[in-house]
Amino acid sequence: MDTYLVKTDSAGNFLWSELHWVQTPNNIYADEGRALKELPSGGFIVLGYSVSFGNAGVKDFFAMRADANGIWQAGATYGGLQPDEGFSIAFTNNGGYLFAGTTVSYGAGFNDIL
């Protein structure tokens, strides 16, 4: 499973698509987008989880930036040795981002808020 962006116009007509595909052994690892926000610059932030990056074999909270054409620019993983997933994005007043999701790596137990 990989992350795939598709952009349409307001009538639903296809404009472009971009696949974030990661070559892994036997292609068994998953990367999944769960949230998307358009940036003031016209690009996008995608949030979800990745098994391809970070602690290989375990879901890590994953954030990735794409340009206005959907071309992947940069990404980062966050989390620990247990599954961590991102679900929601918000912008801060100073140009930063807030990400919300769940964590098994941190907190008191199973699926705490991250």
Protein backbone atom coordinates (compact mmCIF):
# COMPACT_ATOMS: atom_id res chain seq x y z
CA MET A 1 0.00 0.00 0.00
CA ASP A 2 1.31 3.45 -0.89
CA THR A 3 0.10 7.04 -0.65
CA TYR A 4 -1.59 8.40 -3.78
CA LEU A 5 -2.70 12.02 -4.40
CA VAL A 6 -5.30 12.90 -7.04
CA LYS A 7 -6.37 16.47 -7.83
CA THR A 8 -9.60 17.38 -9.62
CA ASP A 9 -11.31 20.64 -10.44
CA SER A 10 -14.59 21.65 -8.77
CA ALA A 11 -16.54 19.59 -11.34
CA GLY A 12 -14.54 16.45 -10.55
CA ASN A 13 -12.47 16.52 -13.74
CA PHE A 14 -9.03 14.95 -13.35
CA LEU A 15 -6.11 17.44 -13.21
CA TRP A 16 -3.17 15.32 -12.00
CA SER A 17 -2.12 12.43 -9.81
CA GLU A 18 1.06 11.54 -7.97
CA LEU A 19 1.98 8.27 -6.31
CA HIS A 20 4.32 8.17 -3.35
CA TRP A 21 5.71 4.70 -3.89
CA VAL A 22 8.49 3.19 -1.83
CA GLN A 23 10.48 0.21 -3.05
CA THR A 24 10.83 -2.20 -0.14
CA PRO A 25 11.77 -5.90 -0.01
CA ASN A 26 8.81 -7.85 -1.43
CA ASN A 27 6.79 -4.58 -1.34
CA ILE A 28 5.23 -5.67 1.95
CA TYR A 29 5.39 -2.36 3.82
CA ALA A 30 2.51 0.11 3.96
CA ASP A 31 2.37 3.91 3.83
CA GLU A 32 -1.06 5.44 4.28
CA GLY A 33 -2.26 9.03 4.05
CA ARG A 34 -4.99 9.89 6.54
CA ALA A 35 -5.21 13.70 6.37
CA LEU A 36 -4.44 16.39 3.80
CA LYS A 37 -4.20 20.20 4.04
CA GLU A 38 -3.42 22.68 1.30
CA LEU A 39 -0.60 25.07 2.16
CA PRO A 40 -0.82 28.84 1.53
CA SER A 41 1.99 28.32 -1.03
CA GLY A 42 -0.27 25.98 -3.01
CA GLY A 43 1.48 22.80 -1.89
CA PHE A 44 0.12 20.14 0.45
CA ILE A 45 0.87 18.43 3.76
CA VAL A 46 -0.10 14.76 3.99
CA LEU A 47 -0.27 13.03 7.36
CA GLY A 48 -0.69 9.35 8.16
CA TYR A 49 1.61 6.48 8.94
CA SER A 50 4.56 4.76 7.34
CA VAL A 51 6.05 1.32 7.75
CA SER A 52 8.61 1.99 4.99
CA PHE A 53 10.38 4.76 6.91
CA GLY A 54 11.36 5.24 10.54
CA ASN A 55 11.33 2.11 12.70
CA ALA A 56 11.08 -0.42 9.85
CA GLY A 57 8.30 -2.92 10.35
CA VAL A 58 6.35 -0.73 12.78
CA LYS A 59 3.89 2.07 11.96
CA ASP A 60 5.38 5.53 12.49
CA PHE A 61 3.54 8.84 12.50
CA PHE A 62 4.41 10.26 9.05
CA ALA A 63 4.17 13.81 7.63
CA MET A 64 5.07 14.63 4.04
CA ARG A 65 5.06 17.83 1.97
CA ALA A 66 4.18 17.94 -1.72
CA ASP A 67 4.37 20.90 -4.11
CA ALA A 68 1.38 22.41 -5.98
CA ASN A 69 1.70 19.67 -8.64
CA GLY A 70 1.67 16.87 -6.08
CA ILE A 71 5.38 16.10 -6.40
CA TRP A 72 6.71 14.83 -3.07
CA GLN A 73 9.26 17.25 -1.56
CA ALA A 74 10.14 16.18 1.97
CA GLY A 75 8.93 13.94 4.75
CA ALA A 76 9.57 13.00 8.35
CA THR A 77 8.53 10.25 10.74
CA TYR A 78 7.78 10.62 14.43
CA GLY A 79 7.23 8.01 17.07
CA GLY A 80 8.82 5.20 18.97
CA LEU A 81 9.15 1.44 18.79
CA GLN A 82 5.39 0.74 18.82
CA PRO A 83 2.70 1.77 16.30
CA ASP A 84 2.04 5.54 16.02
CA GLU A 85 -0.38 7.08 13.48
CA GLY A 86 -1.30 10.62 12.39
CA PHE A 87 -4.93 11.58 11.69
CA SER A 88 -5.35 15.37 11.73
CA ILE A 89 -3.48 18.56 10.67
CA ALA A 90 -3.90 22.19 11.77
CA PHE A 91 -1.87 25.33 11.07
CA THR A 92 -0.41 27.48 13.84
CA ASN A 93 -0.36 31.30 13.85
CA ASN A 94 3.43 31.37 13.38
CA GLY A 95 3.49 29.20 10.21
CA GLY A 96 3.98 25.83 11.88
CA TYR A 97 1.79 22.75 11.96
CA LEU A 98 -0.04 20.77 14.63
CA PHE A 99 -0.45 17.05 14.06
CA ALA A 100 -2.76 14.81 16.08
CA GLY A 101 -2.96 11.05 16.14
CA THR A 102 -2.52 7.99 18.30
CA THR A 103 0.49 6.38 19.91
CA VAL A 104 1.26 3.04 21.49
CA SER A 105 4.91 4.06 22.00
CA TYR A 106 4.19 6.77 24.56
CA GLY A 107 1.58 7.42 27.26
CA ALA A 108 -0.22 5.15 29.65
CA GLY A 109 -1.11 2.27 27.40
CA PHE A 110 -2.81 1.31 24.18
CA ASN A 111 -3.64 4.06 21.60
CA ASP A 112 -3.11 7.23 23.60
CA ILE A 113 -3.43 10.67 22.00
CA LEU A 114 -0.25 11.96 20.37
